[in-house]
Coordinates of C-alpha atoms in Angstrom, one line a residue:
M1 CA 0.0 0.0 0.0
T2 CA 2.8 2.4 -1.0
A3 CA 0.3 5.1 -2.0
A4 CA -1.0 5.5 1.5
T5 CA 0.0 8.6 3.3
R6 CA 0.7 6.7 6.5
P7 CA 1.9 3.1 7.0
I8 CA -0.7 0.4 7.9
T9 CA 0.6 -1.9 10.5
W10 CA -1.4 -5.0 10.4
M11 CA -0.5 -8.5 11.4
K12 CA -0.8 -11.1 8.7
D13 CA -3.8 -13.5 8.7
Q14 CA -5.5 -12.0 11.7
H15 CA -8.6 -9.9 11.9
T16 CA -9.0 -9.2 15.7
R17 CA -7.0 -5.9 15.6
V18 CA -8.0 -3.2 13.1
P19 CA -5.6 -0.2 12.7
Y20 CA -7.3 3.2 13.1
A21 CA -5.3 4.5 10.1
L22 CA -7.7 2.6 7.9
Y23 CA -10.5 5.1 8.6
Q24 CA -8.4 8.2 8.2
D25 CA -6.3 7.9 5.0
D26 CA -7.4 9.7 1.9
A27 CA -5.0 7.8 -0.4
L28 CA -6.5 4.5 0.9
L29 CA -10.0 5.7 0.1
Q30 CA -8.9 6.2 -3.6
Q31 CA -7.4 2.7 -3.6
E32 CA -10.7 1.3 -2.2
Q33 CA -12.5 2.8 -5.1
A34 CA -10.2 1.0 -7.6
R35 CA -9.8 -2.3 -5.8
I36 CA -13.2 -2.7 -4.1
H37 CA -15.9 -0.7 -5.7
E38 CA -14.5 -1.0 -9.2
G39 CA -12.9 -4.4 -8.5
A40 CA -14.2 -7.9 -8.4
T41 CA -17.4 -7.1 -6.5
W42 CA -21.1 -6.6 -7.2
N43 CA -22.5 -3.2 -6.2
Y44 CA -26.2 -2.6 -5.5
L45 CA -27.7 -0.1 -7.9
G46 CA -31.5 -0.2 -7.4
L47 CA -34.7 -2.2 -7.7
E48 CA -36.3 -3.6 -10.8
A49 CA -39.6 -2.2 -9.5
D50 CA -38.2 1.3 -10.1
L51 CA -37.5 0.4 -13.8
A52 CA -40.7 -1.3 -14.9
E53 CA -41.2 0.4 -18.3
P54 CA -38.8 0.9 -21.2
G55 CA -37.0 4.2 -21.0
S56 CA -37.1 4.4 -17.2
F57 CA -33.9 5.2 -15.4
R58 CA -32.3 6.0 -12.1
T59 CA -29.0 7.7 -11.2
T60 CA -26.9 6.3 -8.4
F61 CA -23.2 5.5 -7.5
V62 CA -20.7 2.7 -7.4
G63 CA -18.5 3.9 -4.6
A64 CA -17.8 7.5 -5.6
T65 CA -18.4 6.9 -9.3
P66 CA -21.8 8.3 -10.7
V67 CA -23.7 5.7 -12.6
V68 CA -26.9 5.6 -14.7
L69 CA -29.2 2.5 -14.6
A70 CA -31.7 2.3 -17.4
R71 CA -34.1 -0.1 -19.1
D72 CA -33.9 0.0 -22.9
T73 CA -36.7 -0.8 -25.3
D74 CA -35.4 -4.4 -25.6
G75 CA -36.5 -4.8 -22.0
E76 CA -32.9 -5.3 -20.7
L77 CA -31.2 -3.3 -18.0
Y78 CA -28.0 -1.4 -18.7
A79 CA -25.6 0.6 -16.5
F80 CA -22.9 3.1 -17.5
V81 CA -20.8 5.8 -15.9
N82 CA -22.7 9.0 -15.7
R83 CA -19.9 11.1 -17.2
C84 CA -19.9 12.7 -20.6
S85 CA -17.1 11.5 -22.9
H86 CA -16.6 15.1 -24.1
R87 CA -15.7 17.2 -21.0
G88 CA -16.7 15.0 -18.1
A89 CA -20.0 16.6 -17.0
L90 CA -22.8 14.5 -15.7
I91 CA -24.9 13.2 -18.5
V92 CA -28.1 12.7 -16.5
L93 CA -29.0 15.2 -13.8
E94 CA -32.3 14.0 -12.6
P95 CA -32.5 11.2 -10.0
S96 CA -35.1 9.2 -12.0
G97 CA -37.5 9.5 -14.8
V98 CA -38.4 8.2 -18.3
A99 CA -36.4 9.1 -21.4
R100 CA -35.8 8.2 -25.0
D101 CA -32.2 9.1 -24.8
F102 CA -29.8 11.3 -22.7
Q103 CA -28.3 14.6 -23.7
C104 CA -25.5 16.3 -21.8
V105 CA -26.6 19.8 -20.9
Y106 CA -23.1 21.2 -21.5
H107 CA -22.5 20.6 -25.2
A108 CA -25.5 18.4 -26.2
W109 CA -23.7 15.2 -26.8
T110 CA -26.4 12.5 -26.9
Y111 CA -26.3 8.9 -25.6
D112 CA -28.8 6.1 -26.0
L113 CA -30.4 4.1 -23.1
Q114 CA -27.4 1.7 -23.1
G115 CA -24.9 4.5 -22.7
T116 CA -23.6 4.5 -26.3
L117 CA -22.7 7.8 -27.8
K118 CA -25.0 8.4 -30.8
G119 CA -24.8 12.1 -31.5
V120 CA -22.3 15.0 -31.3
A121 CA -23.7 18.5 -31.8
F122 CA -22.3 20.1 -34.9
E123 CA -20.1 17.1 -35.5
E124 CA -19.6 18.1 -39.1
G125 CA -19.2 21.8 -38.3
L126 CA -21.3 24.6 -39.6
G127 CA -21.1 26.4 -43.0
G128 CA -18.1 24.4 -44.1
G129 CA -16.0 25.2 -41.0
G130 CA -15.2 23.6 -37.7
G131 CA -16.5 20.3 -36.5
M132 CA -14.8 17.1 -35.5
P133 CA -12.0 15.6 -37.6
A134 CA -12.8 12.9 -40.1
T135 CA -11.0 10.4 -37.9
F136 CA -13.3 10.9 -35.0
C137 CA -15.4 7.8 -34.3
K138 CA -18.4 8.0 -31.9
G139 CA -18.2 4.3 -31.2
E140 CA -14.9 4.8 -29.5
H141 CA -16.1 7.5 -27.1
S142 CA -18.9 6.0 -25.0
P143 CA -18.8 6.1 -21.2
R144 CA -17.6 3.0 -19.5
K145 CA -20.3 0.3 -19.2
L146 CA -20.9 -2.1 -16.3
R147 CA -22.1 -5.7 -16.1
V148 CA -25.6 -5.9 -14.8
A149 CA -27.2 -8.8 -12.9
T150 CA -30.4 -9.2 -10.9
F151 CA -31.6 -11.3 -8.0
C152 CA -35.0 -11.2 -6.4
G153 CA -35.7 -7.8 -8.0
L154 CA -32.4 -6.4 -6.8
V155 CA -30.1 -4.9 -9.5
F156 CA -26.4 -5.2 -9.0
A157 CA -23.6 -4.1 -11.3
S158 CA -19.8 -4.7 -11.6
F159 CA -16.9 -3.1 -13.4
S160 CA -15.1 -6.4 -13.3
D161 CA -15.1 -9.2 -16.0
D162 CA -13.6 -11.6 -13.4
V163 CA -16.2 -11.4 -10.6
D164 CA -18.2 -14.5 -10.0
P165 CA -21.8 -14.7 -11.3
L166 CA -24.0 -12.8 -8.9
E167 CA -25.7 -15.8 -7.2
D168 CA -22.3 -17.5 -6.8
Y169 CA -20.9 -14.2 -5.3
L170 CA -23.8 -14.1 -2.8
G171 CA -23.7 -17.8 -1.9
P172 CA -26.6 -20.1 -1.1
E173 CA -27.2 -19.0 2.5
I174 CA -27.3 -15.3 1.6
C175 CA -29.5 -16.0 -1.4
E176 CA -31.9 -17.9 0.8
R177 CA -32.2 -15.1 3.3
I178 CA -32.7 -12.5 0.5
E179 CA -35.5 -14.7 -0.9
R180 CA -37.1 -14.9 2.5
V181 CA -37.8 -11.1 2.4
L182 CA -38.1 -10.5 -1.3
H183 CA -40.2 -13.5 -2.1
K184 CA -42.9 -11.5 -3.9
P185 CA -43.2 -8.1 -5.8
V186 CA -42.4 -5.0 -3.7
Q187 CA -43.3 -1.3 -4.0
V188 CA -41.2 1.6 -2.8
I189 CA -43.1 3.5 -0.1
G190 CA -40.4 6.1 0.7
R191 CA -36.7 7.0 0.3
F192 CA -34.2 9.5 1.6
T193 CA -30.5 10.1 2.1
Q194 CA -28.8 10.3 5.5
A195 CA -25.4 12.1 5.8
L196 CA -23.1 10.3 8.2
P197 CA -20.0 12.0 9.7
N198 CA -17.7 9.0 9.5
N199 CA -15.8 6.7 7.2
W200 CA -18.0 4.2 5.2
K201 CA -16.3 1.2 6.8
L202 CA -17.4 2.3 10.2
Y203 CA -21.0 2.2 9.2
F204 CA -20.7 -1.1 7.3
E205 CA -19.0 -2.7 10.3
N206 CA -21.8 -1.4 12.5
V207 CA -24.4 -3.2 10.4
K208 CA -22.5 -6.5 10.9
D209 CA -22.0 -5.9 14.7
S210 CA -24.7 -7.9 16.4
Y211 CA -22.9 -7.3 19.7
H212 CA -23.8 -3.6 19.9
A213 CA -27.5 -3.8 19.0
S214 CA -29.1 -4.2 22.4
L215 CA -26.4 -2.2 24.2
L216 CA -26.4 1.0 22.1
H217 CA -30.1 1.0 21.3
L218 CA -32.2 1.8 24.3
F219 CA -35.4 1.2 22.3
F220 CA -34.4 -2.3 21.3
T221 CA -33.8 -3.4 24.9
T222 CA -36.6 -1.5 26.6
F223 CA -39.3 -2.9 24.3
R224 CA -37.6 -6.3 23.9
L225 CA -37.3 -6.1 20.1
N226 CA -33.7 -7.3 20.2
R227 CA -31.7 -8.7 23.1
L228 CA -28.7 -10.9 22.9
S229 CA -30.5 -13.5 25.1
Q230 CA -33.1 -14.0 22.5
R231 CA -33.0 -16.9 20.1
G232 CA -31.0 -16.1 16.9
A233 CA -27.7 -16.5 15.2
V234 CA -25.1 -14.9 12.9
I235 CA -24.5 -16.3 9.4
V236 CA -21.2 -15.3 7.6
S237 CA -20.6 -16.2 4.0
G238 CA -17.5 -18.2 3.1
C239 CA -15.7 -15.2 1.7
G240 CA -16.5 -13.3 4.9
G241 CA -17.9 -10.3 3.2
H242 CA -21.6 -11.0 3.5
H243 CA -23.6 -11.7 6.6
V244 CA -27.1 -12.2 8.2
S245 CA -27.9 -11.6 11.9
Y246 CA -31.4 -12.6 13.0
S247 CA -33.4 -12.9 16.2
M248 CA -36.9 -13.8 17.5
V249 CA -38.9 -11.8 20.1
D250 CA -39.3 -13.7 23.3
A251 CA -42.7 -15.1 24.0
P252 CA -44.7 -13.3 26.8
D253 CA -44.2 -16.2 29.2
S254 CA -40.5 -16.5 28.6
P255 CA -38.4 -16.8 31.8
S256 CA -37.1 -13.6 33.3
G257 CA -33.4 -14.7 33.4
A258 CA -32.7 -12.6 30.3
D259 CA -33.9 -9.4 32.1
A260 CA -31.6 -10.2 35.1
A261 CA -28.6 -10.7 32.8
Y262 CA -29.0 -7.1 31.4
K263 CA -29.6 -5.6 34.8
D264 CA -26.5 -7.3 36.3
Q265 CA -24.4 -5.6 33.6
G266 CA -25.6 -2.1 34.7
L267 CA -26.2 -1.1 31.1
R268 CA -27.4 2.3 29.7
S269 CA -29.8 0.3 27.6
D270 CA -31.6 -1.2 30.6
Q271 CA -32.5 1.9 32.5
G272 CA -36.3 1.1 32.5
G273 CA -39.2 3.5 33.1
Y274 CA -39.8 4.3 29.4
R275 CA -43.2 3.9 27.8
L276 CA -44.7 4.6 24.4
A277 CA -47.4 7.3 24.3
D278 CA -48.8 5.4 21.3
P279 CA -48.3 1.6 21.8
S280 CA -49.7 1.0 18.3
L281 CA -46.3 1.7 16.9
L282 CA -45.3 -1.9 17.8
Q283 CA -48.7 -3.5 17.1
G284 CA -47.8 -5.2 13.8
F285 CA -48.8 -8.4 12.2
R286 CA -47.2 -11.8 11.7
E287 CA -45.2 -11.5 8.5
F288 CA -43.2 -14.7 8.3
D289 CA -43.8 -18.2 9.5
D290 CA -40.3 -18.8 10.9
G291 CA -40.9 -16.6 13.9
I292 CA -37.9 -14.3 13.0
T293 CA -38.8 -10.7 13.9
L294 CA -35.5 -9.1 13.1
Q295 CA -33.1 -9.8 10.2
I296 CA -30.2 -7.7 9.1
L297 CA -28.4 -8.8 5.9
S298 CA -25.4 -7.3 4.3
V299 CA -23.7 -7.8 0.9
F300 CA -20.1 -6.6 0.5
P301 CA -19.3 -3.8 -0.2
G302 CA -22.3 -1.7 0.6
F303 CA -25.8 -3.3 0.5
V304 CA -28.1 -3.9 3.5
L305 CA -31.5 -5.5 3.6
Q306 CA -33.5 -5.2 6.8
Q307 CA -36.6 -6.6 8.4
I308 CA -37.3 -5.0 11.8
Q309 CA -40.8 -6.2 12.8
N310 CA -42.9 -5.2 9.7
C311 CA -40.4 -2.4 8.7
L312 CA -38.7 -3.5 5.5
A313 CA -35.9 -1.4 4.0
I314 CA -32.8 -1.3 1.8
R315 CA -29.7 0.7 2.8
Q316 CA -27.0 1.6 0.3
V317 CA -23.7 2.7 1.8
L318 CA -21.7 5.2 -0.3
P319 CA -18.3 6.8 0.6
R320 CA -18.2 10.6 0.2
G321 CA -14.9 11.3 1.8
V322 CA -12.5 9.8 4.3
D323 CA -14.9 11.0 7.1
R324 CA -18.2 11.3 5.2
T325 CA -20.7 8.7 4.1
D326 CA -24.1 8.9 2.4
L327 CA -26.6 6.3 3.4
H328 CA -29.5 5.9 1.0
W329 CA -32.6 4.4 2.6
T330 CA -35.4 2.8 0.6
Y331 CA -38.6 1.8 2.5
L332 CA -40.4 -1.2 1.0
G333 CA -43.9 -2.7 1.1
Y334 CA -45.3 -5.6 -0.8
A335 CA -47.4 -4.9 -3.9
D336 CA -50.3 -6.9 -2.3
D337 CA -50.3 -5.2 1.1
T338 CA -53.7 -4.4 2.4
P339 CA -54.3 -0.7 3.4
E340 CA -54.0 -1.8 7.1
Q341 CA -50.6 -3.5 6.4
R342 CA -49.3 -0.5 4.5
G343 CA -50.3 1.7 7.5
V344 CA -48.4 -0.5 9.9
R345 CA -45.2 -0.3 7.7
L346 CA -45.4 3.5 7.4
K347 CA -45.9 3.8 11.2
Q348 CA -43.0 1.4 11.9
A349 CA -40.8 3.4 9.5
N350 CA -40.3 5.7 12.5
L351 CA -38.0 3.0 13.9
I352 CA -35.2 3.7 11.4
G353 CA -33.4 6.6 9.7
P354 CA -31.6 9.6 11.3
A355 CA -34.3 10.2 13.9
G356 CA -35.5 6.6 14.1
F357 CA -36.3 5.3 17.6
V358 CA -33.9 2.4 16.9
S359 CA -31.3 3.7 14.4
M360 CA -30.9 7.2 15.6
E361 CA -27.8 6.2 17.6
D362 CA -26.2 4.5 14.6
G363 CA -26.1 7.9 12.8
A364 CA -24.2 9.3 15.7
V365 CA -21.9 6.6 17.0
G366 CA -19.8 6.4 13.9
G367 CA -19.0 10.1 14.3
F368 CA -18.0 9.4 17.9
V369 CA -15.5 6.8 16.7
Q370 CA -14.2 9.1 13.9
R371 CA -13.7 11.9 16.4
G372 CA -12.2 9.5 19.0
I373 CA -9.5 8.1 16.7
A374 CA -8.4 11.5 15.4
G375 CA -4.6 11.6 15.5
A376 CA -4.3 7.9 16.6
D377 CA -1.2 6.5 15.0
G378 CA 1.3 3.7 15.5
A379 CA 1.1 0.0 16.2
A380 CA -1.0 0.5 19.4
A381 CA -3.6 2.6 17.6
Q382 CA -6.0 -0.2 16.7
A383 CA -9.5 -1.5 17.5
V384 CA -10.0 -4.7 19.5
V385 CA -12.4 -7.0 17.6
E386 CA -12.2 -10.2 19.7
M387 CA -15.7 -10.8 21.0
G388 CA -16.4 -14.4 20.2
G389 CA -12.8 -15.2 19.5
D390 CA -11.0 -14.9 16.2
S391 CA -13.4 -16.8 13.9
T392 CA -14.7 -15.2 10.7
G393 CA -17.4 -17.8 10.3
S394 CA -21.1 -18.3 11.3
S395 CA -22.0 -18.4 15.0
P396 CA -25.0 -19.7 17.0
S397 CA -24.4 -16.8 19.4
R398 CA -24.9 -13.1 18.6
V399 CA -22.4 -12.2 21.4
T400 CA -19.8 -12.1 18.7
E401 CA -17.9 -9.9 16.2
S402 CA -17.4 -12.7 13.7
A403 CA -19.2 -10.9 10.9
V404 CA -17.0 -7.8 11.5
R405 CA -13.9 -9.9 11.3
G406 CA -15.4 -11.5 8.1
F407 CA -15.7 -8.0 6.6
W408 CA -12.0 -7.4 7.2
K409 CA -11.1 -10.8 5.8
R410 CA -12.8 -9.9 2.5
Y411 CA -11.4 -6.3 2.6
R412 CA -7.9 -7.4 3.1
G413 CA -8.2 -10.0 0.3
L414 CA -9.3 -7.3 -2.2
M415 CA -6.9 -4.6 -1.0
D416 CA -4.0 -7.0 -0.7
I417 CA -2.9 -5.9 2.7

């Protein structure tokens, strides 16, 4: 990693210590763009449900690179870099819409729905003067195109010709858990972007960190939505990069030993005394037959699919700087929801997001870490990620950081450090 502005001291083949320099280095962020986001990975772009008709499009990002995702008149989905081949301006400015083609506002160069350059304004000049040289070939000046693949209505893209097919990349356990949630057509019922004051890796680690959930989140513990004592497990893919954490709400007649375990720890998240002014917030309906009431699933390098009670959502993690991240939230419902079910989903949407009863703290704690590690340097400046041992595999216990270590296993493999 010779391009890094500070040395990364990291023991070989271990993932229980993470150097703080990894969250603070601008040169490293550039290498991550090349080796991870534009490397042998599949990056989430959007939903097929957003691109139902020919000509429909959405703009998004792969890491820091702006991308257009569009459905052509042949019914196929295409993705290309949202950068005009002429002077580098964005080709498409709108976040979504329907179009016959795309024309850059700067000099009116025109691209079809597959991203192929098809028109150059005044290519042959005007009045016998000017224009492009006779050697100019439009076919050689299209924006870079990406491979596109879909699974369960999710659209992923890759810059790499070497990445495994999407379903092989995900693996059977992750595919099964995606299918569990996206087993029928969905509708988007809301979306927004949350700005986070921290490195993208801190948030993606946090998603994989089942250990923190009932310690940081007062709401989870108070209303018993998620406690480490509940039934559940952590699944980590073979490559380490993807994970699932799931749990089941305790039955009303469950023994009280779990409550005692939290009280004995003297935790902030077990202060008691809190009540909901409107208890209907948590009065949902049985969604799945397996009894799982919370499932958080991640796909490396930046996709998250969540089920918290009846609140379904997708999160897209996008780096915006060494200490800035954009988190794109997409709320989901099923196309066949009843009005009552849709009302429940919209009410439970208050659980997540920057002011969500559950995830409010997640938007802050990454910034606490980013501020806390400022100036940290040297071999001793590293995080301890040893809960549950040193395994990077699946665990029947959620009192573990195995999925976080799995992330670093995959990260190090791609970054070659």
